[in-house]
Coordinates of C-alpha atoms and ligand atoms in Angstrom, one line a residue:
M276 CA 0.0 -0.1 -0.1
T277 CA 1.4 3.5 -0.9
T278 CA 1.0 6.2 1.9
P279 CA -1.0 9.1 0.5
E280 CA 0.0 12.6 1.2
P281 CA -1.2 13.8 4.7
E282 CA -4.0 16.1 3.1
L283 CA -5.5 13.1 1.0
A284 CA -5.2 11.0 3.9
N285 CA -7.1 13.5 6.0
Q286 CA -4.0 13.7 8.5
S287 CA -2.7 16.7 10.2
P288 CA 0.9 17.7 9.4
P289 CA 3.6 17.6 12.1
Y290 CA 3.4 20.8 14.3
E291 CA 7.1 21.8 14.1
D292 CA 9.2 24.5 12.5
V293 CA 7.2 27.2 14.2
N294 CA 8.0 30.0 16.3
L295 CA 6.7 29.5 19.8
F296 CA 7.0 33.0 20.6
G297 CA 5.7 34.8 17.4
S298 CA 2.8 32.3 17.2
D299 CA 1.6 32.8 20.9
L300 CA -0.2 36.1 21.1
P301 CA -1.3 35.4 24.7
L302 CA 2.3 35.1 25.8
R303 CA 3.4 38.1 23.9
D304 CA 0.9 40.3 25.4
T305 CA 1.7 39.2 28.9
V306 CA 5.3 39.6 28.4
A307 CA 4.8 43.2 27.2
S308 CA 2.4 44.0 29.9
N309 CA 4.9 42.7 32.7
A310 CA 7.6 45.0 31.3
G311 CA 9.2 42.5 29.1
G312 CA 8.4 44.2 25.8
A313 CA 12.1 45.2 24.9
E314 CA 13.1 41.5 25.1
C315 CA 10.8 40.5 22.2
E316 CA 13.3 40.0 19.6
V317 CA 15.5 37.8 21.9
L318 CA 12.4 35.7 22.8
A319 CA 11.4 35.5 19.2
A320 CA 14.8 34.2 18.4
F321 CA 14.5 31.6 21.1
G322 CA 10.9 30.7 20.1
R323 CA 12.3 30.0 16.6
R324 CA 15.1 27.8 17.9
W325 CA 13.0 25.7 20.2
G326 CA 10.1 25.5 17.7
A327 CA 12.6 23.8 15.3
A328 CA 11.8 20.1 14.3
E329 CA 15.2 19.4 15.5
M330 CA 14.3 20.4 19.2
F331 CA 11.2 18.4 19.0
E332 CA 13.2 15.4 17.8
R333 CA 15.8 16.0 20.7
G334 CA 12.9 15.9 23.0
R335 CA 11.7 12.7 21.6
Q336 CA 15.0 11.0 21.7
A337 CA 15.8 12.0 25.2
N338 CA 12.6 10.4 26.3
A339 CA 12.8 7.4 24.2
H340 CA 16.2 6.5 25.5
P341 CA 16.1 7.2 29.4
P342 CA 19.2 7.5 31.5
Q343 CA 21.1 4.4 32.6
L344 CA 22.8 3.8 36.0
E345 CA 26.2 2.3 36.2
T346 CA 26.8 1.6 40.0
L347 CA 30.3 -0.3 39.2
D348 CA 32.8 0.2 36.8
D349 CA 34.5 -2.5 34.7
S350 CA 37.1 -3.4 37.5
G351 CA 34.0 -3.7 40.1
F352 CA 34.7 -0.4 41.9
R353 CA 31.7 1.9 42.6
C354 CA 31.4 4.7 40.2
D355 CA 27.8 5.8 40.5
T356 CA 27.3 7.4 37.3
V357 CA 24.3 7.7 35.0
E358 CA 24.6 7.8 31.3
F359 CA 22.1 10.0 29.2
H360 CA 21.3 10.0 25.6
P361 CA 23.2 12.7 23.5
A362 CA 20.1 14.5 22.9
Y363 CA 19.5 15.1 26.7
H364 CA 23.0 16.7 26.9
A365 CA 22.1 18.9 24.0
L366 CA 19.0 20.2 25.5
M367 CA 21.0 20.8 28.7
G368 CA 23.6 22.4 26.7
E369 CA 21.1 25.0 25.1
S370 CA 19.0 25.6 28.2
V371 CA 22.2 26.6 30.3
A372 CA 23.7 28.7 27.5
E373 CA 20.4 30.5 27.3
G374 CA 20.6 31.3 30.7
L375 CA 17.6 29.3 32.2
A376 CA 19.6 28.5 35.2
A377 CA 21.1 31.7 35.6
S378 CA 19.6 34.8 34.1
T379 CA 17.4 35.8 37.2
W380 CA 20.6 36.5 39.2
I381 CA 21.4 39.7 37.6
P382 CA 24.3 41.7 38.7
E383 CA 23.4 44.4 41.1
A384 CA 24.4 47.3 38.8
T385 CA 21.5 46.4 36.4
P386 CA 18.9 49.0 36.8
A387 CA 16.0 47.7 38.9
P388 CA 13.4 46.5 38.5
A389 CA 14.7 44.6 35.3
P390 CA 12.0 42.0 34.1
A391 CA 14.7 39.4 34.6
Q392 CA 12.0 36.8 35.9
V393 CA 9.5 37.7 33.4
T394 CA 11.7 37.1 30.4
R395 CA 13.4 34.0 31.8
A396 CA 9.9 32.5 32.5
A397 CA 8.9 33.1 28.8
R398 CA 12.0 31.0 27.7
F399 CA 11.5 28.4 30.5
Y400 CA 7.6 28.2 29.1
M401 CA 8.9 27.8 25.6
A402 CA 11.4 25.2 26.6
A403 CA 8.9 23.1 28.5
Q404 CA 6.6 23.0 25.5
V405 CA 9.5 20.9 23.9
E406 CA 11.0 18.9 26.6
T407 CA 10.4 19.2 30.5
G408 CA 12.7 16.4 31.9
H409 CA 15.9 18.3 31.4
L410 CA 14.4 21.4 33.0
C411 CA 14.6 19.6 36.6
P412 CA 18.3 20.1 37.0
I413 CA 17.9 23.6 35.3
T414 CA 15.3 24.7 37.7
M415 CA 17.2 23.1 40.7
T416 CA 20.3 25.0 39.8
R417 CA 18.9 28.4 39.4
A418 CA 17.0 28.0 42.6
A419 CA 20.0 26.7 44.5
V420 CA 21.5 30.2 44.4
A421 CA 18.6 31.4 46.7
A422 CA 19.6 29.0 49.5
L423 CA 23.5 29.4 48.9
A424 CA 23.0 33.0 49.9
A425 CA 22.9 31.9 53.5
E426 CA 26.7 30.9 53.0
P427 CA 28.4 33.7 51.1
R428 CA 31.8 32.0 51.3
L429 CA 30.5 29.2 49.4
A430 CA 28.3 31.0 47.1
A431 CA 31.4 33.2 46.0
Q432 CA 32.9 29.9 44.9
V433 CA 30.0 28.1 43.3
V434 CA 27.7 30.7 41.8
P435 CA 30.1 32.2 39.2
K436 CA 30.1 28.9 37.8
I437 CA 26.2 29.0 37.5
M438 CA 26.4 32.3 36.0
A439 CA 29.1 31.3 33.3
R440 CA 26.2 29.5 31.4
R441 CA 28.4 26.6 30.4
Y442 CA 27.1 23.1 30.5
D443 CA 29.9 20.6 31.2
Q444 CA 28.7 17.0 31.3
R445 CA 32.0 15.5 32.4
F446 CA 32.0 13.4 35.6
A447 CA 34.8 15.6 37.1
P448 CA 35.5 17.8 40.2
W449 CA 33.3 20.8 40.2
W450 CA 36.2 23.3 40.7
E451 CA 37.8 21.9 37.3
K452 CA 34.6 22.8 35.5
E453 CA 33.7 26.3 33.9
G454 CA 30.0 25.6 34.5
V455 CA 28.2 23.4 37.1
T456 CA 24.7 22.1 38.0
L457 CA 23.1 21.6 41.3
G458 CA 20.4 19.2 42.6
M459 CA 18.6 18.8 46.0
G460 CA 18.0 16.0 48.5
M461 CA 15.3 16.2 51.0
T462 CA 12.8 13.6 50.7
E463 CA 13.5 10.4 52.7
R464 CA 11.6 6.9 52.7
Q465 CA 9.8 7.8 56.0
G466 CA 8.9 11.3 55.0
G467 CA 9.0 13.9 52.1
T468 CA 6.6 16.5 53.1
D469 CA 7.5 16.3 56.8
V470 CA 11.2 16.6 56.5
R471 CA 11.5 16.9 60.4
T472 CA 11.4 13.1 60.1
N473 CA 14.8 13.0 58.2
T474 CA 17.1 10.5 59.9
T475 CA 20.1 11.3 57.8
T476 CA 22.9 12.6 60.1
A477 CA 25.7 15.1 60.0
V478 CA 28.8 14.8 62.1
P479 CA 31.3 18.0 62.1
A480 CA 34.5 16.8 60.5
G481 CA 37.3 19.2 59.6
E482 CA 36.0 22.1 57.3
G483 CA 32.8 20.2 56.7
Y484 CA 30.5 17.6 58.1
L485 CA 30.3 13.8 57.2
I486 CA 26.8 12.9 56.3
T487 CA 25.3 9.3 56.8
G488 CA 21.8 8.1 55.7
H489 CA 19.7 8.1 52.5
K490 CA 17.5 10.0 50.1
W491 CA 14.6 8.3 48.8
F492 CA 14.3 10.7 45.8
M493 CA 17.1 12.7 44.5
S494 CA 16.8 13.8 40.8
A495 CA 19.5 14.7 38.3
P496 CA 22.3 12.7 40.3
M497 CA 25.0 13.7 37.8
C498 CA 24.7 17.3 39.2
D499 CA 28.0 18.6 40.5
L500 CA 26.7 19.6 43.7
F501 CA 23.6 18.9 46.0
L502 CA 21.8 20.8 48.7
V503 CA 20.6 18.2 51.2
L504 CA 19.0 18.2 54.5
A505 CA 20.5 16.2 57.5
Q506 CA 20.2 16.2 61.5
A507 CA 23.3 17.9 62.6
P508 CA 23.9 18.2 66.6
G509 CA 21.9 21.6 66.5
G510 CA 19.0 20.0 64.4
L511 CA 17.8 19.8 60.9
T512 CA 20.6 21.7 58.7
C513 CA 21.1 22.4 55.1
F514 CA 24.4 21.1 53.5
L515 CA 26.1 21.5 50.2
M516 CA 27.3 18.1 49.2
P517 CA 29.8 17.9 46.1
R518 CA 30.3 14.7 44.1
F519 CA 33.9 14.9 44.5
C520 CA 35.5 15.5 48.0
P521 CA 37.9 18.5 48.1
D522 CA 40.9 16.2 47.9
G523 CA 39.6 15.0 44.5
V524 CA 38.5 11.6 45.6
V525 CA 34.8 10.8 44.6
N526 CA 32.4 11.3 47.3
A527 CA 30.5 8.5 49.1
L528 CA 27.2 9.3 47.5
H529 CA 26.1 5.9 46.2
V530 CA 23.3 5.9 43.7
Q531 CA 21.2 2.6 44.7
R532 CA 18.6 2.7 41.7
L533 CA 17.1 5.0 39.4
K534 CA 13.1 5.4 39.8
D535 CA 11.0 3.7 37.1
K536 CA 8.7 6.6 36.7
L537 CA 5.3 7.3 34.9
G538 CA 7.1 10.1 32.9
N539 CA 9.7 12.7 33.2
R540 CA 11.7 9.9 31.6
S541 CA 14.6 11.9 30.2
N542 CA 15.3 13.0 33.9
A543 CA 17.1 10.6 36.1
S544 CA 15.4 10.3 39.6
S545 CA 17.6 8.3 42.1
E546 CA 17.6 6.7 45.4
V547 CA 20.8 7.5 47.0
E548 CA 22.8 6.5 50.3
F549 CA 25.5 8.6 51.8
A550 CA 28.3 6.6 53.7
D551 CA 30.1 9.4 55.5
A552 CA 29.7 11.6 52.5
F553 CA 31.6 15.0 52.9
A554 CA 29.5 18.3 52.8
W555 CA 29.7 21.9 53.7
R556 CA 27.2 23.5 56.0
V557 CA 24.9 26.2 54.4
G558 CA 23.3 28.3 57.0
E559 CA 23.1 27.9 60.7
E560 CA 22.6 24.3 62.1
G561 CA 19.0 23.9 63.0
R562 CA 17.9 26.2 60.3
G563 CA 17.7 23.7 57.5
V564 CA 14.2 24.1 56.3
R565 CA 14.4 28.1 56.6
T566 CA 17.6 27.9 54.3
I567 CA 16.4 25.5 51.8
I568 CA 12.8 27.0 51.5
Q569 CA 14.4 29.9 49.8
M570 CA 15.2 27.6 46.8
V571 CA 11.8 25.8 47.1
Q572 CA 10.0 28.9 46.4
L573 CA 11.6 29.5 43.1
T574 CA 11.2 25.8 42.1
R575 CA 7.7 26.0 42.9
L576 CA 7.3 28.8 40.7
D577 CA 9.1 26.9 37.9
C578 CA 6.4 24.1 38.5
A579 CA 3.8 26.3 37.6
I580 CA 5.6 27.8 34.5
A581 CA 6.3 24.4 33.1
S582 CA 2.7 23.3 33.6
A583 CA 1.6 26.2 31.9
G584 CA 3.9 25.3 29.1
L585 CA 2.5 21.7 28.9
M586 CA -1.0 23.2 28.7
R587 CA 0.1 25.4 25.9
M588 CA 1.7 22.7 23.9
A589 CA -1.5 20.4 24.3
L590 CA -3.7 23.1 23.3
V591 CA -1.8 23.9 20.0
Q592 CA -1.3 20.3 19.1
A593 CA -5.1 19.7 19.4
L594 CA -6.0 23.0 17.7
H595 CA -3.5 22.4 14.9
H596 CA -5.1 19.0 14.3
A597 CA -8.6 20.4 14.5
R598 CA -7.8 22.6 11.7
H599 CA -6.8 19.9 9.2
R600 CA -8.8 17.0 10.2
I601 CA -12.1 16.9 8.3
V602 CA -15.1 15.0 9.9
F603 CA -18.7 15.0 8.3
Q604 CA -17.6 17.3 5.4
K605 CA -16.3 20.1 7.8
R606 CA -12.9 20.8 9.6
L607 CA -13.1 19.6 13.1
V608 CA -12.5 23.2 14.4
D609 CA -15.5 24.2 12.6
Q610 CA -17.8 21.7 14.3
P611 CA -19.6 23.7 17.1
M612 CA -19.0 21.4 20.2
M613 CA -15.3 20.9 19.1
A614 CA -14.8 24.5 18.7
G615 CA -16.4 25.1 22.2
V616 CA -13.9 22.5 23.8
L617 CA -11.0 24.2 22.0
A618 CA -12.0 27.7 23.0
D619 CA -12.5 26.9 26.6
M620 CA -9.0 25.3 26.6
A621 CA -7.7 28.4 25.0
L622 CA -9.1 30.5 27.6
E623 CA -7.7 28.5 30.5
A624 CA -4.3 28.2 28.9
E625 CA -4.0 31.9 28.4
A626 CA -5.2 32.4 32.0
A627 CA -2.4 30.2 33.0
I628 CA 0.3 32.0 31.2
A629 CA -1.0 35.4 32.3
L630 CA -1.1 34.3 35.8
V631 CA 2.5 33.0 35.9
M632 CA 3.9 36.0 34.2
R633 CA 2.2 38.4 36.6
L634 CA 3.5 36.4 39.4
C635 CA 7.1 36.6 37.9
R636 CA 6.5 40.4 37.7
S637 CA 6.1 40.2 41.4
F638 CA 9.2 38.3 42.2
D639 CA 11.1 41.1 39.8
L640 CA 9.5 43.9 42.0
A641 CA 9.6 42.1 45.5
A642 CA 12.9 43.4 46.5
A643 CA 11.9 47.0 46.3
D644 CA 8.0 46.8 47.0
Q645 CA 6.5 45.1 50.0
A646 CA 3.0 44.7 48.4
E647 CA 4.7 42.7 45.5
A648 CA 6.7 40.8 48.0
A649 CA 3.4 39.8 49.7
R650 CA 1.8 38.9 46.5
A651 CA 4.8 36.6 45.5
R652 CA 4.7 34.9 48.8
L653 CA 0.9 34.1 49.0
L654 CA 0.5 33.7 45.3
T655 CA 3.2 31.1 44.5
P656 CA 1.6 28.1 46.2
V657 CA -1.9 29.3 45.2
I658 CA -0.7 29.2 41.4
K659 CA 1.3 26.2 41.7
F660 CA -1.9 24.4 43.3
W661 CA -4.2 25.4 40.6
I662 CA -2.0 25.2 37.3
C663 CA -0.2 22.0 38.2
K664 CA -3.6 20.4 39.2
R665 CA -5.3 21.7 35.9
A666 CA -2.6 20.6 33.5
P667 CA -3.3 16.7 33.6
A668 CA -7.0 17.0 32.9
F669 CA -6.2 19.7 30.3
V670 CA -3.6 17.5 28.5
Y671 CA -6.2 14.6 28.6
E672 CA -8.8 16.7 26.9
A673 CA -6.3 17.9 24.4
M674 CA -5.3 14.2 23.6
E675 CA -9.0 13.4 23.0
C676 CA -9.2 16.1 20.3
L677 CA -6.6 14.2 18.4
G678 CA -8.9 11.0 18.6
G679 CA -6.8 7.9 18.3
N680 CA -3.8 9.5 17.0
G681 CA -3.5 11.4 20.4
Y682 CA -3.3 8.0 22.3
V683 CA -0.4 6.8 20.2
E684 CA 3.2 7.4 20.7
E685 CA 4.1 8.9 17.6
S686 CA 2.2 12.0 18.7
L687 CA 3.5 14.3 21.4
L688 CA 0.3 14.0 23.5
P689 CA 1.3 10.6 25.5
R690 CA 4.5 12.2 26.7
L691 CA 2.7 15.5 27.6
Y692 CA 0.1 13.4 29.5
R693 CA 2.7 11.4 31.5
E694 CA 4.7 14.5 32.3
A695 CA 1.7 16.6 33.6
P696 CA 1.2 15.1 37.0
V697 CA 4.7 15.4 38.5
N698 CA 4.7 19.1 38.8
A699 CA 1.6 18.9 41.2
I700 CA 3.4 16.1 43.4
W701 CA 7.1 17.4 43.6
E702 CA 7.9 20.7 45.4
G703 CA 5.0 20.3 47.8
S704 CA 1.7 18.5 46.7
G705 CA -1.9 20.0 46.4
N706 CA -2.5 19.7 50.2
V707 CA 0.8 21.0 51.1
M708 CA 0.5 24.0 48.9
A709 CA -3.0 24.7 50.4
L710 CA -1.7 24.4 54.0
D711 CA 1.2 26.8 52.9
V712 CA -1.3 29.4 51.6
L713 CA -3.0 29.2 54.9
R714 CA 0.2 29.8 56.6
A715 CA 1.1 32.8 54.3
A716 CA -2.5 34.1 54.6
T717 CA -2.3 36.4 57.7
P718 CA -5.0 39.1 57.9
E719 CA -2.6 41.8 56.5
T720 CA -1.1 39.8 53.6
L721 CA -4.5 38.6 52.6
R722 CA -6.1 42.0 52.6
T723 CA -2.9 43.4 50.8
V724 CA -3.1 40.8 48.0
L725 CA -6.8 40.8 47.5
D726 CA -6.9 44.8 47.5
A727 CA -4.3 44.5 44.7
L728 CA -6.1 42.0 42.7
A729 CA -9.4 44.0 43.1
V730 CA -7.9 46.9 41.6
D731 CA -6.4 45.0 38.8
A732 CA -9.6 43.2 38.1
E733 CA -11.7 46.2 38.4
G734 CA -15.1 46.2 36.3
L735 CA -15.0 42.5 36.0
P736 CA -18.2 40.4 37.0
G737 CA -17.9 38.5 40.2
V738 CA -14.9 40.0 41.8
R739 CA -16.5 41.3 45.1
E740 CA -18.4 37.7 45.5
T741 CA -15.3 35.9 44.8
R742 CA -13.3 37.9 47.3
A743 CA -15.9 37.2 50.1
L744 CA -15.8 33.4 49.4
I745 CA -12.0 33.4 49.4
M746 CA -12.1 35.4 52.8
E747 CA -14.8 32.9 54.3
A748 CA -13.0 29.8 53.0
L749 CA -9.6 30.6 54.1
A750 CA -10.9 31.9 57.7
A751 CA -12.3 28.2 58.0
G752 CA -8.8 26.7 57.8
E753 CA -8.0 23.4 56.5
T754 CA -11.6 22.1 55.9
R755 CA -12.4 24.9 53.3
A756 CA -8.6 25.6 52.2
R757 CA -8.7 23.8 48.7
F758 CA -11.9 25.7 47.9
G759 CA -10.4 29.0 48.9
V760 CA -7.2 28.4 47.2
E761 CA -9.0 27.7 43.8
R762 CA -11.0 30.6 44.1
L763 CA -8.0 32.8 44.8
A764 CA -6.2 31.4 41.8
L765 CA -9.3 32.1 39.6
L766 CA -9.4 35.6 41.0
A767 CA -5.8 36.2 40.5
A768 CA -6.0 34.8 37.0
A769 CA -9.0 37.1 36.0
A770 CA -7.0 40.1 37.3
A771 CA -3.9 39.2 35.5
L772 CA -6.0 38.6 32.3
R773 CA -7.6 42.2 32.8
V774 CA -4.2 43.5 32.8
S775 CA -2.5 41.8 29.8
A776 CA -5.2 40.4 27.5
P777 CA -8.1 42.1 25.5
A778 CA -11.0 43.2 27.7
A779 CA -13.3 40.6 26.3
V780 CA -11.0 37.7 27.2
A781 CA -10.8 38.8 30.8
E782 CA -14.6 39.4 30.8
L783 CA -15.1 35.9 29.4
F784 CA -12.9 34.3 31.9
A785 CA -14.6 36.2 34.8
R786 CA -18.1 35.3 33.6
T787 CA -17.3 31.6 33.2
R788 CA -15.1 31.2 36.1
L789 CA -16.1 33.7 38.9
V790 CA -19.8 34.3 38.1
A791 CA -20.9 30.8 36.7
P792 CA -19.0 27.8 38.4
H793 CA -17.1 26.2 35.7
G794 CA -18.1 22.5 35.0
A795 CA -15.7 19.6 35.9
M796 CA -14.8 19.3 32.1
L797 CA -13.4 21.5 29.7
G798 CA -15.9 22.5 26.8
T799 CA -18.7 23.1 29.3
S800 CA -18.4 27.0 29.5
D801 CA -21.0 29.3 27.7
I802 CA -18.9 30.9 25.1
S803 CA -20.7 32.4 22.0
V804 CA -19.5 31.4 18.4
A805 CA -17.8 34.9 17.9
E806 CA -15.9 34.5 21.4
R807 CA -14.9 31.2 20.3
A808 CA -13.5 32.5 16.9
E809 CA -11.7 35.2 18.8
L810 CA -10.1 33.1 21.3
L811 CA -9.0 30.4 18.6
A812 CA -7.4 33.1 16.4
R813 CA -5.7 34.6 19.3
A814 CA -4.3 31.3 20.6
L815 CA -2.6 30.2 17.2
P816 CA -2.9 32.4 14.2
V817 CA -3.8 30.4 11.2
Ligands
FAD973 C1 10.0 12.2 39.8 C2 10.1 12.9 41.0 C3 11.3 13.3 41.3 C4 11.7 13.8 42.6 N1 12.9 14.7 42.8 C5 13.2 14.8 44.2 C6 14.4 15.3 44.4 O1 15.3 15.7 43.5 N2 14.6 15.9 45.6 C7 13.8 15.6 46.6 O2 14.2 16.0 47.9 N3 12.7 15.1 46.5 C8 12.2 14.7 45.2 N4 11.0 14.1 45.0 C9 10.1 13.9 46.0 C10 8.9 14.7 46.2 O3 9.4 16.1 46.5 C11 8.1 14.1 47.3 O4 7.4 12.8 46.8 C12 6.9 15.1 47.5 O5 7.2 16.3 48.3 C13 5.9 14.4 48.7 O6 6.5 13.9 49.6 P1 6.2 12.2 49.8 O7 6.3 11.5 48.6 O8 7.0 11.7 51.2 O9 4.7 12.2 50.2 P2 4.1 12.4 51.6 O10 4.6 13.6 52.3 O11 3.9 11.3 52.4 O12 2.6 13.1 51.2 C14 1.7 12.2 50.6 C15 0.2 13.2 50.4 O13 0.0 13.6 51.7 C16 -0.4 14.8 51.6 N5 -0.1 15.6 52.6 C17 1.1 15.7 53.4 N6 0.9 16.2 54.5 C18 -0.5 16.7 54.7 C19 -1.2 17.3 55.6 N7 -0.8 17.8 56.8 N8 -2.5 17.3 55.4 C20 -3.0 16.7 54.2 N9 -2.4 16.1 53.4 C21 -1.0 16.1 53.7 C22 0.6 15.6 50.5 O14 0.0 16.5 49.6 C23 0.5 14.1 49.5 O15 -0.6 14.3 48.6 C24 10.7 13.7 43.7 C25 9.7 13.1 43.4 C26 9.1 12.6 42.1 C27 7.7 12.0 41.9

């Protein structure tokens, strides 16, 4: 049987060799409204590069050939190395060179408030559309800088090697490399969320400590250095553990196993044991959680950005297909019910990117503006909760838009689908985010943030009522926390859209999410024919 041309076979052509920035009007608008407009050309170049067929192919290869652990070398000595496919290293090389692990740590001389978080988030969001596994060490490396600040002497040696934007995949001492990557080990067998149950111990020895114990999850074990928690004499403490000891000997960090994961396959997630492994203390003894939480706040932000990226790629795959596939003499996109599903998805995906970009703006402004600092603190767990939890259902709906092709590995959808849940689990799962919101929502912080959101969302329907619901739910504590957090995310999304999107889009979001309770499924919103057309044209120009 000869294979017909895609058009004759009624199949959609591959979605590749596209500009991930130029074709994304919601992204361009929200970057501009959050002070990143001057970076448009740089972002367009990034979008062209990452939208190239070659990059999609690298993403495929890196996941089709997952990393392999080698515990022993050919003489039987421990080596604890992990081998990755060259495509993974290529993705790492490009992301590091583009500053995804470094660009927010701008030199102090840069005029404040530069939109460093916003423009880096735009790039992270585009990279996540192509391949998310390699972004795990990228996000940990950039976030680790925040925790290292507690130990200026160490930071002075390590941070310049992060800022160098050089990816060096060699298994070699970190001080011999121009560029390094960092990982993090907190979770133990008996407790991940509740790190106070950590049993790993740290004993002072010479210029550092010797660490003994394990980590049940430690991703990207080929990083050069790791921030780990362990029980020191003064309590739970943060440490910096190198793969090589200062004398050049390989550190006693033994990789026991790589996790066999649902998704996130290009990334290695390991179980490790420490047998008197050498590490330096970061911050004071007993202040481990306070020290490492500086890092976690940033990785939580990245979880939300990456999930928004997954939603975006799922949406465009579905929309692209629906514009080519003909059913019952009409293009799928012109079938009223399919248009309704796609439009509802487009609205939600636009809300997701508007939300994270506005949040990144708060991070950019936080140092000089207390209200923005309060907003960043309170809304980070809110937004991680909402976007990361919406993404799996969203990707599933997009998969269904492609029919049987969406369920088959040649399409991108199975990988996006497997990838989606992890962002909700790691760096604090849903309930943990809701608990964090309760902790952060002091009466003053809540009032500051709600006042600011009300100003941004002025004129939209349902704002006053939603505010009242949020106050009531968060005041009720844990029993109503999930509801309150979800409502707060929706209010923040409406406010973000009101600032960055056309008025009709913000109005529609508020009408379908604040005023009318949104159905459990996408495609249940009341969106007119004209509104659908506008949303879809905006989501992806024909
Ligand atoms: C692919 C992958 C890679 C990972 N990489 C790393 C890594 O590099 N470094 C690292 O340190 N960790 C890593 N983790 C671990 C991850 O951060 C933890 O799995 C996560 O924080 C949850 O911890 P846990 O598994 O111990 O679950 P638990 O803490 O037991 O939580 C189980 C459930 O209970 C909920 N819960 C917890 N406390 C409460 C409460 N008080 N009230 C109500 N509900 C609650 C949680 O929300 C969760 O849904 C990784 C995990 C995965 C899946």
